[in-house]
Tab-separated table of C-alpha atoms and ligand atoms in Angstrom:
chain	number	residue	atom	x	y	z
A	1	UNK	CA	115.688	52.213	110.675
A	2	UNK	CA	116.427	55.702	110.759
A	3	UNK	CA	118.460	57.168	107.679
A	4	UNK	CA	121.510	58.814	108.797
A	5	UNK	CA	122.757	61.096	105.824
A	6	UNK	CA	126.858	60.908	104.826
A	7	UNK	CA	128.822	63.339	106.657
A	8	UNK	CA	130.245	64.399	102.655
A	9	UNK	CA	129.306	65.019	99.472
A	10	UNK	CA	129.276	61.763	97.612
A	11	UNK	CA	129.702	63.124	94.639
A	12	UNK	CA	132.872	65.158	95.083
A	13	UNK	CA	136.056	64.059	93.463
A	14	UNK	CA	139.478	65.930	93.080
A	15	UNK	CA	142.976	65.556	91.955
A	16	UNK	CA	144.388	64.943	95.322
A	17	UNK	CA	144.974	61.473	95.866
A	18	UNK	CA	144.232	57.834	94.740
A	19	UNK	CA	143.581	57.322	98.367
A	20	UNK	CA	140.857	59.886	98.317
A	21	UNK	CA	138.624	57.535	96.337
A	22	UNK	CA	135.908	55.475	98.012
A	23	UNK	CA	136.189	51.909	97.755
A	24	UNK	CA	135.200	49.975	94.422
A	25	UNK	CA	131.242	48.307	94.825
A	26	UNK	CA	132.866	44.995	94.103
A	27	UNK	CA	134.818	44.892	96.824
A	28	UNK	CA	132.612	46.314	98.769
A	29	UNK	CA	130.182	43.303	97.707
A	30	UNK	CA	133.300	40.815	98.609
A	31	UNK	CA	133.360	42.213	102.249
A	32	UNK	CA	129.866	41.680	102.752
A	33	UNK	CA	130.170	37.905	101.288
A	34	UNK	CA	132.819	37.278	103.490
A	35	UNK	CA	131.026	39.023	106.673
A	36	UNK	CA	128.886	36.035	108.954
A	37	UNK	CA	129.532	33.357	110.658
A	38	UNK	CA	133.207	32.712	112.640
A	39	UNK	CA	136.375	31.761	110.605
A	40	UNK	CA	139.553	31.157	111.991
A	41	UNK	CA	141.448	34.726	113.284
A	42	UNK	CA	145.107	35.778	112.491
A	43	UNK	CA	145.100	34.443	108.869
A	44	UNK	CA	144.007	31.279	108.547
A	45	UNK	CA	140.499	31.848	107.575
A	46	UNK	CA	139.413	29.889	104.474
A	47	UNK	CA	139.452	34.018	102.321
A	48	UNK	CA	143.529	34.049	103.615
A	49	UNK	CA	144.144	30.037	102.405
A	50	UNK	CA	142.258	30.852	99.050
A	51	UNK	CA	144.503	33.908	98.640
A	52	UNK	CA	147.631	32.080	98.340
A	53	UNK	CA	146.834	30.392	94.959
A	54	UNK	CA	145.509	33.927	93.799
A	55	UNK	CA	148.750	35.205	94.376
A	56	UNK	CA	150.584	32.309	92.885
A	57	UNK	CA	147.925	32.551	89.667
A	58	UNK	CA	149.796	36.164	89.161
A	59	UNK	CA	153.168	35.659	90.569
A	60	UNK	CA	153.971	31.960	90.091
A	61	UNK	CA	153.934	28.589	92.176
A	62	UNK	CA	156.510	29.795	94.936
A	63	UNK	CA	155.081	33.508	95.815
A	64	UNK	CA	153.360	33.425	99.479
A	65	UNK	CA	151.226	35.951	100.290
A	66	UNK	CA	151.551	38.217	103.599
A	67	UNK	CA	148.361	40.724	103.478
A	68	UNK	CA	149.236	44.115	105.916
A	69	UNK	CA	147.376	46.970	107.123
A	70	UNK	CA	148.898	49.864	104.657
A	71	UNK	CA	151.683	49.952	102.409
A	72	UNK	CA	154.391	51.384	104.568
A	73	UNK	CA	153.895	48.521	106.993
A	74	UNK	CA	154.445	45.973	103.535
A	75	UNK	CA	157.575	48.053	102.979
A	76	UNK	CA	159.119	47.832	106.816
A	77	UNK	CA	158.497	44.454	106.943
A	78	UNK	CA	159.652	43.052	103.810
A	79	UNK	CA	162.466	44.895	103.890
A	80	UNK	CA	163.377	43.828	107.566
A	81	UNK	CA	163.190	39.953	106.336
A	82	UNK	CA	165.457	40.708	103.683
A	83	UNK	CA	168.142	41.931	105.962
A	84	UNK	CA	170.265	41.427	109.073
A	85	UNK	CA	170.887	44.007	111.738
A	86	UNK	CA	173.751	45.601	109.736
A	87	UNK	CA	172.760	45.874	106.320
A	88	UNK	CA	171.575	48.674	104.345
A	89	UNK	CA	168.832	49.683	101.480
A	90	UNK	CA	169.411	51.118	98.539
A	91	UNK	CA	166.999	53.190	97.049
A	92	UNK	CA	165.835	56.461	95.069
A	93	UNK	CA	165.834	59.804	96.807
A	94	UNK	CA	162.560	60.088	96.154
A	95	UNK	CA	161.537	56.594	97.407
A	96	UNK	CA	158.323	56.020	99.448
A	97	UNK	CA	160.607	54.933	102.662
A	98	UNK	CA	162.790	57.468	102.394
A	99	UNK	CA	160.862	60.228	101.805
A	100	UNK	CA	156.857	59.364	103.096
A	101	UNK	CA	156.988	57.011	106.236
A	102	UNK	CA	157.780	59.300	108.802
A	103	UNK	CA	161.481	57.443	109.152
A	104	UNK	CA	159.473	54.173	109.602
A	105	UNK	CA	162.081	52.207	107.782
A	106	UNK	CA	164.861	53.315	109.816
A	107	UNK	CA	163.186	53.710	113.569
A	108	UNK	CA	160.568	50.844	113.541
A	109	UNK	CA	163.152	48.388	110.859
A	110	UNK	CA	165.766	49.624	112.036
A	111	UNK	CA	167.513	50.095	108.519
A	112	UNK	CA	169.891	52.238	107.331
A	113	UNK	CA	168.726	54.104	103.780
A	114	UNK	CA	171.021	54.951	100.938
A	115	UNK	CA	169.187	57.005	99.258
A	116	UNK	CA	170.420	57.985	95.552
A	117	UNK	CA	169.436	61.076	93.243
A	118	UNK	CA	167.927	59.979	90.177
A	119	UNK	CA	166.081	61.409	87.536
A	120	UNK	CA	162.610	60.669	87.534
A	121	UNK	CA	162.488	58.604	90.145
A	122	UNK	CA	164.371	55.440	88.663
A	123	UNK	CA	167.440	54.093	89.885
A	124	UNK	CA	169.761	51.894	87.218
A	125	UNK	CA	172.434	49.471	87.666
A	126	UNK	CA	174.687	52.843	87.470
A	127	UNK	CA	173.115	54.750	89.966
A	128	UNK	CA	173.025	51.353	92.374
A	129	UNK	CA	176.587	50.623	92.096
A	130	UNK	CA	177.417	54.493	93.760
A	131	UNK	CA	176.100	53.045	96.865
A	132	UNK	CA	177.351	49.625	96.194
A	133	UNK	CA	180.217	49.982	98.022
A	134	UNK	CA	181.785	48.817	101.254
A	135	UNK	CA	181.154	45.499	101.412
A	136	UNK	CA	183.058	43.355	104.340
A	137	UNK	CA	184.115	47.078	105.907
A	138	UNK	CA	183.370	47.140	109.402
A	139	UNK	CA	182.681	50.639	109.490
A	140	UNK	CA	180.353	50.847	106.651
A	141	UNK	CA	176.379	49.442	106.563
A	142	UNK	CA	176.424	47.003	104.328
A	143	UNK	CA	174.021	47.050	100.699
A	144	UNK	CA	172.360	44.344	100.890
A	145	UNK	CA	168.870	45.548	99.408
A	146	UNK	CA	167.833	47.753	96.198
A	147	UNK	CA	164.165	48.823	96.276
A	148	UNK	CA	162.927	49.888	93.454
A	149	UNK	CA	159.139	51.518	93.586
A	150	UNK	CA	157.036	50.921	89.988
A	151	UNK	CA	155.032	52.820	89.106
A	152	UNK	CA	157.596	55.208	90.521
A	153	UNK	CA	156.236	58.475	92.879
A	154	UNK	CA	156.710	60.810	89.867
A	155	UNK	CA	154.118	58.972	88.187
A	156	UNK	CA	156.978	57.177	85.778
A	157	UNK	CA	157.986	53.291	84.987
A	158	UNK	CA	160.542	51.423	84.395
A	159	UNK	CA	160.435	49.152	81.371
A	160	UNK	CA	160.691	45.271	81.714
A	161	UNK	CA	163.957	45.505	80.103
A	162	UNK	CA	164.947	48.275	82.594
A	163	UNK	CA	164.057	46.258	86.102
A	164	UNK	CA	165.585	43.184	84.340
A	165	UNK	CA	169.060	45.025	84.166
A	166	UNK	CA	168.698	46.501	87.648
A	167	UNK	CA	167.946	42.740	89.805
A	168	UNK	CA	171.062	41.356	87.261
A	169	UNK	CA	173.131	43.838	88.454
A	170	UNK	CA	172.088	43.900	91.856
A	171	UNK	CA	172.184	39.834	92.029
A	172	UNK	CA	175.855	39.841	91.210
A	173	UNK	CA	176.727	41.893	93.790
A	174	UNK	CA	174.551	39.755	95.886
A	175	UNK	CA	172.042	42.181	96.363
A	176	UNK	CA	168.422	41.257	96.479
A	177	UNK	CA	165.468	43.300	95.188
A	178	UNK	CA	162.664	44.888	96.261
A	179	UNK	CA	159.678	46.330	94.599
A	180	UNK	CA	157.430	48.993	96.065
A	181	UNK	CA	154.107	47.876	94.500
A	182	UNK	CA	151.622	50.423	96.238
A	183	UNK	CA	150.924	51.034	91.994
A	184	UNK	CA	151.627	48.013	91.080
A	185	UNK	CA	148.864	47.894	88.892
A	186	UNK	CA	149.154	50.893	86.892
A	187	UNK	CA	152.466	49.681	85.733
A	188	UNK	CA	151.433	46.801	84.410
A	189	UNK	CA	148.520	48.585	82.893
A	190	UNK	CA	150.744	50.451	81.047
A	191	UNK	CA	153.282	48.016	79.963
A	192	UNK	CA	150.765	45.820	78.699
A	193	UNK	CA	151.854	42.861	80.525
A	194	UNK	CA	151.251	40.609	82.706
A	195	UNK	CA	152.024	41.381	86.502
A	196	UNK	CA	155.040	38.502	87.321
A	197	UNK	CA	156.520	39.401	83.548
A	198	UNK	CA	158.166	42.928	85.576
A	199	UNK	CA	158.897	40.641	88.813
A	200	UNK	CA	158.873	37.065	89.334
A	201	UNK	CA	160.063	36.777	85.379
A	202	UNK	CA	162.938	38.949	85.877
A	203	UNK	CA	164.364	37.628	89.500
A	204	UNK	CA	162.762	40.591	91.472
A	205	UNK	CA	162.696	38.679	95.214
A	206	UNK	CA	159.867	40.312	96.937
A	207	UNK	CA	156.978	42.887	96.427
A	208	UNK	CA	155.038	45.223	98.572
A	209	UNK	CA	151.639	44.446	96.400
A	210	UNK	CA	149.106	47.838	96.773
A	211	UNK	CA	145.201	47.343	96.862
A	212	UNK	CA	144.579	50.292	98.700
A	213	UNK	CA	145.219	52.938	96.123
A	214	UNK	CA	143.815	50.591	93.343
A	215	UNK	CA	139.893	50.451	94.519
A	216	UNK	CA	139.904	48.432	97.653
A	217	UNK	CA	139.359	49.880	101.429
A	218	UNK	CA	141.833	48.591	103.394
A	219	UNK	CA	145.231	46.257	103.166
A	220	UNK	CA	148.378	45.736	100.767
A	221	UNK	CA	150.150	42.284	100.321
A	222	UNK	CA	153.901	41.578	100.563
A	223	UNK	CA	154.226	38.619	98.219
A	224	UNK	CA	157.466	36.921	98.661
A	225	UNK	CA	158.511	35.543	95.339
A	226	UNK	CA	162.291	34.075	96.869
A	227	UNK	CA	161.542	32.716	99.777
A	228	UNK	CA	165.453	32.141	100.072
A	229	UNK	CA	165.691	35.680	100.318
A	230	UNK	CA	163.440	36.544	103.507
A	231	UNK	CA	162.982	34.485	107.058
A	232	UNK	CA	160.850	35.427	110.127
A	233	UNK	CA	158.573	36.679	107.498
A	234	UNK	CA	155.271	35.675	109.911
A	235	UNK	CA	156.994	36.495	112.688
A	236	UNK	CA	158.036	40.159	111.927
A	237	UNK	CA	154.608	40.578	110.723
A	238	UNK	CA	153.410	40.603	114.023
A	239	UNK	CA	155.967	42.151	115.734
A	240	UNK	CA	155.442	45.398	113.250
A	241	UNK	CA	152.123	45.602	114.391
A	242	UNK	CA	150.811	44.570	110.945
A	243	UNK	CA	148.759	41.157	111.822
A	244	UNK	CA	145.260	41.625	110.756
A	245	UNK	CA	143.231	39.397	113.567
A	246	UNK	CA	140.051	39.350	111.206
A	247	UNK	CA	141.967	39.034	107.978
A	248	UNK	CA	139.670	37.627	106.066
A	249	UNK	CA	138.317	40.624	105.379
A	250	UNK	CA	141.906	41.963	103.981
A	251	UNK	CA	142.303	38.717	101.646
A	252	UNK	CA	138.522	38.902	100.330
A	253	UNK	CA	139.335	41.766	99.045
A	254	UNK	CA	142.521	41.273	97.015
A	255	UNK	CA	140.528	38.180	95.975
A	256	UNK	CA	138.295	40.327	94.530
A	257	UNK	CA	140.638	42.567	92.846
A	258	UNK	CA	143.204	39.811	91.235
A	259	UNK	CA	140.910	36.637	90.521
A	260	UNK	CA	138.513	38.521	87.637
A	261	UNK	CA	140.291	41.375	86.014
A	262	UNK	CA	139.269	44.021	88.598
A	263	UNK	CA	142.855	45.322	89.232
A	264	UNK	CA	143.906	45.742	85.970
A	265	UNK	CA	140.734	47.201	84.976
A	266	UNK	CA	140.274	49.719	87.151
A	267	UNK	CA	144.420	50.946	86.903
A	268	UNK	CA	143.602	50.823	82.882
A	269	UNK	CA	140.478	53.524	83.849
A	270	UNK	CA	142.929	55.732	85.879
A	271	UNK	CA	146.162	55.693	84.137
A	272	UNK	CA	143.298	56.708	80.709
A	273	UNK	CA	142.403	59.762	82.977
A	274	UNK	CA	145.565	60.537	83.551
A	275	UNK	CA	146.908	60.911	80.435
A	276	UNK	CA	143.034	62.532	79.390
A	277	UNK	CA	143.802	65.164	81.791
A	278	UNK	CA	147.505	65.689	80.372
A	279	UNK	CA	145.817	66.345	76.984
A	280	UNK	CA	143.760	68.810	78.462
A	281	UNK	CA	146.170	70.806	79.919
A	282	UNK	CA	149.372	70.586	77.319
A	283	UNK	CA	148.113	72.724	75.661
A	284	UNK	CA	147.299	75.461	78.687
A	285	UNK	CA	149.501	78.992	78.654
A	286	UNK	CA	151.382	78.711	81.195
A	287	UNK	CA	151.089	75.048	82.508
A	288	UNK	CA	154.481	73.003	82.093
A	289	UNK	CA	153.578	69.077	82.590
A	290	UNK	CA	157.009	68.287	83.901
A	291	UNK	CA	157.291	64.557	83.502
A	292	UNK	CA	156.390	61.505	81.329
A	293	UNK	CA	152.630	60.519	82.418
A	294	UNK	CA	152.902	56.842	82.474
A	295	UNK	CA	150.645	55.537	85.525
A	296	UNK	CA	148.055	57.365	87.231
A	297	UNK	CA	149.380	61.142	88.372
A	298	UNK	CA	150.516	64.299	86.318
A	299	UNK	CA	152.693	66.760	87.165
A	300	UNK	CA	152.908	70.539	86.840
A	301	UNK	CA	154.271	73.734	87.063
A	302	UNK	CA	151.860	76.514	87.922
A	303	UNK	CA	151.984	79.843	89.067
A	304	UNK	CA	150.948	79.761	93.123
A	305	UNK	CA	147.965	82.193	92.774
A	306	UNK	CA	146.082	79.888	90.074
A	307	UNK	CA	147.397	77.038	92.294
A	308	UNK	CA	145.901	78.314	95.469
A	309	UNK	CA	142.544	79.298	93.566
A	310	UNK	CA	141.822	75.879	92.011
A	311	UNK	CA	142.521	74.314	94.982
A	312	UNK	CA	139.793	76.022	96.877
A	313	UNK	CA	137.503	74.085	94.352
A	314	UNK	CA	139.734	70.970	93.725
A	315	UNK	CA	141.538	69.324	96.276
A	316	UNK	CA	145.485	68.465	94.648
A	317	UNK	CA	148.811	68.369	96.635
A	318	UNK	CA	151.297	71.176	96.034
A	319	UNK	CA	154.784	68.782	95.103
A	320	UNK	CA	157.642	70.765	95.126
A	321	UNK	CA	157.030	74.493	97.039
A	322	UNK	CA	160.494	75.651	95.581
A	323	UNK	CA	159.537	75.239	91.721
A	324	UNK	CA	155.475	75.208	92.144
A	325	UNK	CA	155.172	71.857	90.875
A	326	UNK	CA	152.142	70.323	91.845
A	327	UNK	CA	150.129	66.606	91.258
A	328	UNK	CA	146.944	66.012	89.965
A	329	UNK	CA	146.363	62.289	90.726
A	330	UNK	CA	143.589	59.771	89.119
A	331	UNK	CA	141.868	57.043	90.431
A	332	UNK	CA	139.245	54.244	89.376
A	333	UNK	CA	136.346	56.474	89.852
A	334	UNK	CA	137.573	59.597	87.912
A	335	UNK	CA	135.103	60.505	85.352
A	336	UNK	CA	135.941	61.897	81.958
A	337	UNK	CA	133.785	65.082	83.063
A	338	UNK	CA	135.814	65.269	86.255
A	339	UNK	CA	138.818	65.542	83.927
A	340	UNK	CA	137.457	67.944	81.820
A	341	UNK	CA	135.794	70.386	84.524
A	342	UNK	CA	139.388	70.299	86.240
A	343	UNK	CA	140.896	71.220	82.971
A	344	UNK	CA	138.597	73.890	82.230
A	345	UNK	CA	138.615	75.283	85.919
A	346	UNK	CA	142.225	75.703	85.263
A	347	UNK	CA	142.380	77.404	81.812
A	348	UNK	CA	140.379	79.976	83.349
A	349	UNK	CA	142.066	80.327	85.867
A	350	UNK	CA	145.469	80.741	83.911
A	351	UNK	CA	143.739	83.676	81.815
A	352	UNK	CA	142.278	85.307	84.759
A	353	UNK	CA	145.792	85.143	86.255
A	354	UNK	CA	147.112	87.045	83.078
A	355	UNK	CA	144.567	89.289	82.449
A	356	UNK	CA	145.169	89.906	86.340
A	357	UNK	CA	149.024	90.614	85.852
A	358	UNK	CA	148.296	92.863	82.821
A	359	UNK	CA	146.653	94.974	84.269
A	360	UNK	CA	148.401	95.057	87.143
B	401	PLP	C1	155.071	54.491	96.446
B	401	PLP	C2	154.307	54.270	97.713
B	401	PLP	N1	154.665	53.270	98.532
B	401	PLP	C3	153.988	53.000	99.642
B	401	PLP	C4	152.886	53.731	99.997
B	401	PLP	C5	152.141	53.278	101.204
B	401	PLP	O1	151.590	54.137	101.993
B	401	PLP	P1	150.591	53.843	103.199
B	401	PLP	O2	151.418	53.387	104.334
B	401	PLP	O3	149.998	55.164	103.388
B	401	PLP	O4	149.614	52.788	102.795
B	401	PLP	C6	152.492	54.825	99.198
B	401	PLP	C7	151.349	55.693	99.578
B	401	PLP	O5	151.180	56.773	99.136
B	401	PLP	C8	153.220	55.087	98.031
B	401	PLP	O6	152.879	56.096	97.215
């Protein structure tokens, strides 16, 4: 066979993205163990039957398992099954849907957003009851969803305690919850617990469950932990275009993340770099780390010169262009020397930016 070289540098990692990273050699294994022979298309392959008591091993005996293409797709559909053609979402400003899906949620679901400034990225019961309102008003969407995303997109979590207070309050006013998962992981990484004790434990109804950004290649999971609070589930799977037709290889994969401990270790590995990289640069003249590091990402406030020059050498995403807040994100494979060659890279950079204004 003739060897045809990569078309990159194997060996490159930045701060860009957990969905930079390769995919984990494990799951890469579990794709080839599934690959051969014929199996049933469309999900009911022996991999996508197995799944189901994975899932319920997590989440408890009543979660069913949905595995997607990508995480928006787990977000449009679940939150289409939790709502009729006039109801509304409630959700952070800074939410995944509202903010990252290209107005997926509202053109392909058809749902109305509203959206709520928080700090950090969290709602509470407080900050859902300002869009609470309107109920049986004609002229007004009606709530009928809160989605709640943990870890949040500002690299945050809520506590147990926190989430338990938000799907009580949300319940009485007959609201059911969502949780944006694509980090799933990390949070419960953090917290120390196990996944269900944040979500089935505490009444959350359904979760958009990430592998993607957590080692695997391809596919996320709603897991419906109500079913009282979905229907059509199957059905507006396929009609959003998120039907895997050989999704076995999908469901061998989050096999191979939740049966061992493969998810949790590999979100234990990033959210340690993480907060190994915050160390590193605390202490930097000049850098302001903006926000509790509780999952897998830190943010910053740099000047936009030393931005621009460490991103020539490491690729990171530039958050906020008003303020010059940017994110450095972890992953599985993030080595400690990654960390501390970034960090280094950037204290120089810092005094070279200095030296460069004083004598300027
Ligand atoms: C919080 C959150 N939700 C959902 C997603 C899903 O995104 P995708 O559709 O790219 O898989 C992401 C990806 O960055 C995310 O950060």
């Amino acid at each position: 066979m003739t060897y045809v070289p990569p078309l990159h540098d194997p060996q490159a990692r930045g701060f860009a993205s957990d969905n930079y990273a390769g995919i984990h050699p494990e799951i890469l294994e579990a794709i080839a163990r599934a690959n051969g022979g014929h199996q049933v298309a469309y999900g009911a392959d022996a991999y996508t039957q197995h799944l189901q008591g994975v899932f319920q091993a997590h989440f408890g005996a009543d979660a069913a398992a949905y595995p997607v293409f990508n995480g928006t797709g787990a977000n449009v559909v679940s939150l289409q099954a939790m709502t009729e053609r006039w109801d509304a979402v409630i959700c952070a400003q800074s939410a995944h849907i509202n903010v990252d899906e290209c107005g997926a949620p509202e053109r392909v679901g058809g749902l109305k957003l509203l959206a709520v400034p928080t700090s950090q990225g969290k709602l509470t019961p407080e900050l859902v009851e300002l869009q609470a309102d309107g109920r049986g008003d004609e002229h007004r969407a009606q709530p009928k969803v809160v989605s709640i995303t943990q870890s949040t997109e500002l690299g945050t979590l809520y506590t147990v305690a926190e989430i338990a207070a938000i799907v009580e309050h949300a319940h009485a006013r007959d609201l059911a919850v969502h949780l944006d998962g694509a980090r799933i992981a990390n949070a419960a990484a953090t917290l120390g617990v196990p996944l269900r004790a944040f979500t089935t434990d505490v009444g959350v109804d359904v979760v958009s469950f990430g592998g993607t950004k957590n080692g695997m290649m391809i596919g996320e999971c709603v897991v419906v932990l109500n079913p009282d609070a979905v229907r059509g589930m199957a059905f507006l799977r396929k009609l959003s275009m998120q039907l895997a037709s050989k999704m076995r290889f999908v469901s061998v994969q989050f096999d191979a993340l939740l049966s061992g401990d493969l998810w949790l270790r590999n979100a234990r590995h990033a959210n340690a770099m993480a907060l190994r990289l915050q160390a590193a640069v605390r202490d930097v003249q000049g850098v302001e780390v903006q926000r509790p590091v509780e999952a897998n990402s830190v943010f910053a406030i740099l000047p936009a010169e030393v931005t621009e020059r460490l991103q020539a050498r490491y690729p990171f995403y530039v958050w906020d262009q008003q303020t010059g807040e940017v994110r450095w994100m972890t992953s599985f494979d993030t080595t400690e020397a990654d960390v501390d060659g970034f960090a280094a890279s950037l204290a120089g950079e810092m005094t070279g930016a200095l030296s460069r204004r004083q004598a300027g």
